[in-house]
PDB file of C-alpha atoms in Angstrom:
ATOM      1  CA  PRO U   1      10.359   9.645  -1.688  1.00  0.00           C
ATOM      2  CA  VAL U   2       9.683   7.349  -4.606  1.00  0.00           C
ATOM      3  CA  PRO U   3      12.069   7.900  -7.533  1.00  0.00           C
ATOM      4  CA  ASP U   4      10.597   9.333 -10.724  1.00  0.00           C
ATOM      5  CA  LEU U   5       9.614   6.922 -13.454  1.00  0.00           C
ATOM      6  CA  PRO U   6      11.252   7.490 -16.837  1.00  0.00           C
ATOM      7  CA  GLY U   7       9.111   9.471 -19.249  1.00  0.00           C
ATOM      8  CA  LYS U   8       6.834   7.946 -21.871  1.00  0.00           C
ATOM      9  CA  SER U   9       7.363  10.589 -24.522  1.00  0.00           C
ATOM     10  CA  THR U  10       5.022  10.294 -27.481  1.00  0.00           C
ATOM     11  CA  PHE U  11       7.308  12.597 -29.463  1.00  0.00           C
ATOM     12  CA  PHE U  12      10.345  10.341 -29.573  1.00  0.00           C
ATOM     13  CA  VAL U  13      12.674  10.830 -32.513  1.00  0.00           C
ATOM     14  CA  GLY U  14      14.309   7.603 -33.609  1.00  0.00           C
ATOM     15  CA  SER U  15      13.426   3.981 -34.034  1.00  0.00           C
ATOM     16  CA  THR U  16      10.849   2.147 -31.964  1.00  0.00           C
ATOM     17  CA  ASP U  17      13.518  -0.349 -30.915  1.00  0.00           C
ATOM     18  CA  GLU U  18      15.720   2.486 -29.685  1.00  0.00           C
ATOM     19  CA  PHE U  19      12.837   4.000 -27.694  1.00  0.00           C
ATOM     20  CA  ILE U  20      11.975   0.612 -26.161  1.00  0.00           C
ATOM     21  CA  GLU U  21      15.590   0.035 -25.139  1.00  0.00           C
ATOM     22  CA  LYS U  22      15.902   3.506 -23.565  1.00  0.00           C
ATOM     23  CA  ARG U  23      12.604   2.977 -21.730  1.00  0.00           C
ATOM     24  CA  ARG U  24      13.761  -0.460 -20.528  1.00  0.00           C
ATOM     25  CA  GLN U  25      17.011   1.021 -19.224  1.00  0.00           C
ATOM     26  CA  GLY U  26      15.117   3.819 -17.478  1.00  0.00           C
ATOM     27  CA  LEU U  27      12.724   1.335 -15.850  1.00  0.00           C
ATOM     28  CA  GLN U  28      15.664  -0.821 -14.758  1.00  0.00           C
ATOM     29  CA  GLN U  29      17.347   2.189 -13.133  1.00  0.00           C
ATOM     30  CA  PHE U  30      14.050   3.107 -11.446  1.00  0.00           C
ATOM     31  CA  LEU U  31      13.646  -0.399 -10.035  1.00  0.00           C
ATOM     32  CA  GLU U  32      17.264  -0.473  -8.827  1.00  0.00           C
ATOM     33  CA  LYS U  33      16.693   2.794  -6.933  1.00  0.00           C
ATOM     34  CA  VAL U  34      13.439   1.471  -5.448  1.00  0.00           C
ATOM     35  CA  VAL U  35      14.972  -1.745  -4.112  1.00  0.00           C
ATOM     36  CA  GLN U  36      17.889   0.177  -2.604  1.00  0.00           C
ATOM     37  CA  ASN U  37      15.474   2.263  -0.520  1.00  0.00           C
ATOM     38  CA  VAL U  38      14.974   0.467   2.819  1.00  0.00           C
ATOM     39  CA  VAL U  39      11.585   2.070   3.445  1.00  0.00           C
ATOM     40  CA  LEU U  40      10.219   1.101   0.024  1.00  0.00           C
ATOM     41  CA  LEU U  41      11.777  -2.354   0.218  1.00  0.00           C
ATOM     42  CA  SER U  42       9.877  -3.048   3.438  1.00  0.00           C
ATOM     43  CA  ASP U  43       6.494  -2.247   1.839  1.00  0.00           C
ATOM     44  CA  SER U  44       4.196  -5.243   1.335  1.00  0.00           C
ATOM     45  CA  ARG U  45       2.655  -3.625  -1.756  1.00  0.00           C
ATOM     46  CA  LEU U  46       6.032  -3.558  -3.501  1.00  0.00           C
ATOM     47  CA  HIS U  47       6.641  -7.211  -2.693  1.00  0.00           C
ATOM     48  CA  LEU U  48       3.222  -8.216  -3.997  1.00  0.00           C
ATOM     49  CA  PHE U  49       3.713  -6.135  -7.153  1.00  0.00           C
ATOM     50  CA  LEU U  50       7.085  -7.733  -7.855  1.00  0.00           C
ATOM     51  CA  GLN U  51       6.340 -11.258  -6.651  1.00  0.00           C
ATOM     52  CA  SER U  52       2.745 -11.997  -7.623  1.00  0.00           C
ATOM     53  CA  GLN U  53       0.302 -11.589 -10.460  1.00  0.00           C
ATOM     54  CA  LEU U  54      -2.258  -9.727  -8.347  1.00  0.00           C
ATOM     55  CA  SER U  55      -3.905  -6.622  -9.750  1.00  0.00           C
ATOM     56  CA  VAL U  56      -3.546  -3.318  -7.890  1.00  0.00           C
ATOM     57  CA  PRO U  57      -7.011  -3.662  -6.253  1.00  0.00           C
ATOM     58  CA  GLU U  58      -6.145  -7.240  -5.231  1.00  0.00           C
ATOM     59  CA  ILE U  59      -2.831  -6.052  -3.778  1.00  0.00           C
ATOM     60  CA  GLU U  60      -4.610  -3.363  -1.744  1.00  0.00           C
ATOM     61  CA  ALA U  61      -7.182  -5.869  -0.473  1.00  0.00           C
ATOM     62  CA  CYS U  62      -4.456  -8.363   0.446  1.00  0.00           C
ATOM     63  CA  VAL U  63      -2.421  -5.758   2.349  1.00  0.00           C
ATOM     64  CA  GLN U  64      -5.544  -4.612   4.211  1.00  0.00           C
ATOM     65  CA  GLY U  65      -6.369  -8.206   5.167  1.00  0.00           C
ATOM     66  CA  GLN U  66      -9.501  -8.265   3.004  1.00  0.00           C
ATOM     67  CA  GLY U  67      -8.304 -10.721   0.382  1.00  0.00           C
ATOM     68  CA  PRO U  68      -8.500 -14.496   0.387  1.00  0.00           C
ATOM     69  CA  GLN U  69      -4.742 -14.783   1.077  1.00  0.00           C
ATOM     70  CA  THR U  70      -2.174 -13.174   3.335  1.00  0.00           C
ATOM     71  CA  VAL U  71       0.703 -11.277   1.724  1.00  0.00           C
ATOM     72  CA  THR U  72       3.043 -14.192   2.407  1.00  0.00           C
ATOM     73  CA  ASP U  73       0.578 -16.741   1.032  1.00  0.00           C
ATOM     74  CA  ALA U  74       0.082 -14.739  -2.168  1.00  0.00           C
ATOM     75  CA  ILE U  75       3.831 -14.482  -2.754  1.00  0.00           C
ATOM     76  CA  LEU U  76       4.464 -18.147  -1.966  1.00  0.00           C
ATOM     77  CA  HIS U  77       1.570 -19.271  -4.176  1.00  0.00           C
ATOM     78  CA  TYR U  78       2.964 -17.352  -7.144  1.00  0.00           C
ATOM     79  CA  ALA U  79       6.521 -18.573  -6.504  1.00  0.00           C
ATOM     80  CA  MET U  80       5.409 -22.185  -6.266  1.00  0.00           C
ATOM     81  CA  SER U  81       3.201 -21.919  -9.347  1.00  0.00           C
ATOM     82  CA  ASN U  82       6.181 -20.694 -11.376  1.00  0.00           C
ATOM     83  CA  CYS U  83       8.150 -23.746 -10.242  1.00  0.00           C
ATOM     84  CA  GLY U  84       5.277 -26.095 -11.089  1.00  0.00           C
ATOM     85  CA  TRP U  85       4.726 -26.966  -7.420  1.00  0.00           C
ATOM     86  CA  VAL U  86       1.123 -25.783  -7.209  1.00  0.00           C
ATOM     87  CA  GLN U  87      -1.607 -27.992  -8.581  1.00  0.00           C
ATOM     88  CA  GLU U  88      -4.710 -26.487 -10.114  1.00  0.00           C
ATOM     89  CA  GLU U  89      -7.003 -25.348  -7.344  1.00  0.00           C
ATOM     90  CA  GLU U  90     -10.069 -27.480  -6.889  1.00  0.00           C
ATOM     91  CA  SER U  91     -13.342 -25.786  -7.619  1.00  0.00           C
ATOM     92  CA  ARG U  92     -15.011 -24.554  -4.517  1.00  0.00           C
ATOM     93  CA  PRO U  93     -18.764 -24.685  -3.989  1.00  0.00           C
TER      94      PRO U  93
END
């Protein structure tokens, strides 16, 4: 089972900064629980979500083999682009 996300209460009493910090802490705890779950940690969708800039539809297409890249290629491309190792892609006809 996937852990519950922290709530996004619209009726928060207190400062915006306090709400943001509590939400950040809740999201951090959620992510820590997710990455400690072996089944979730082995899911390609999770890796693409955490290690690429692909949208949810692009992630689904990639996992199903319908995208222009494999899961590994998408992750490596993003990692290398963050390190400045990827040059701008040439325009394709």
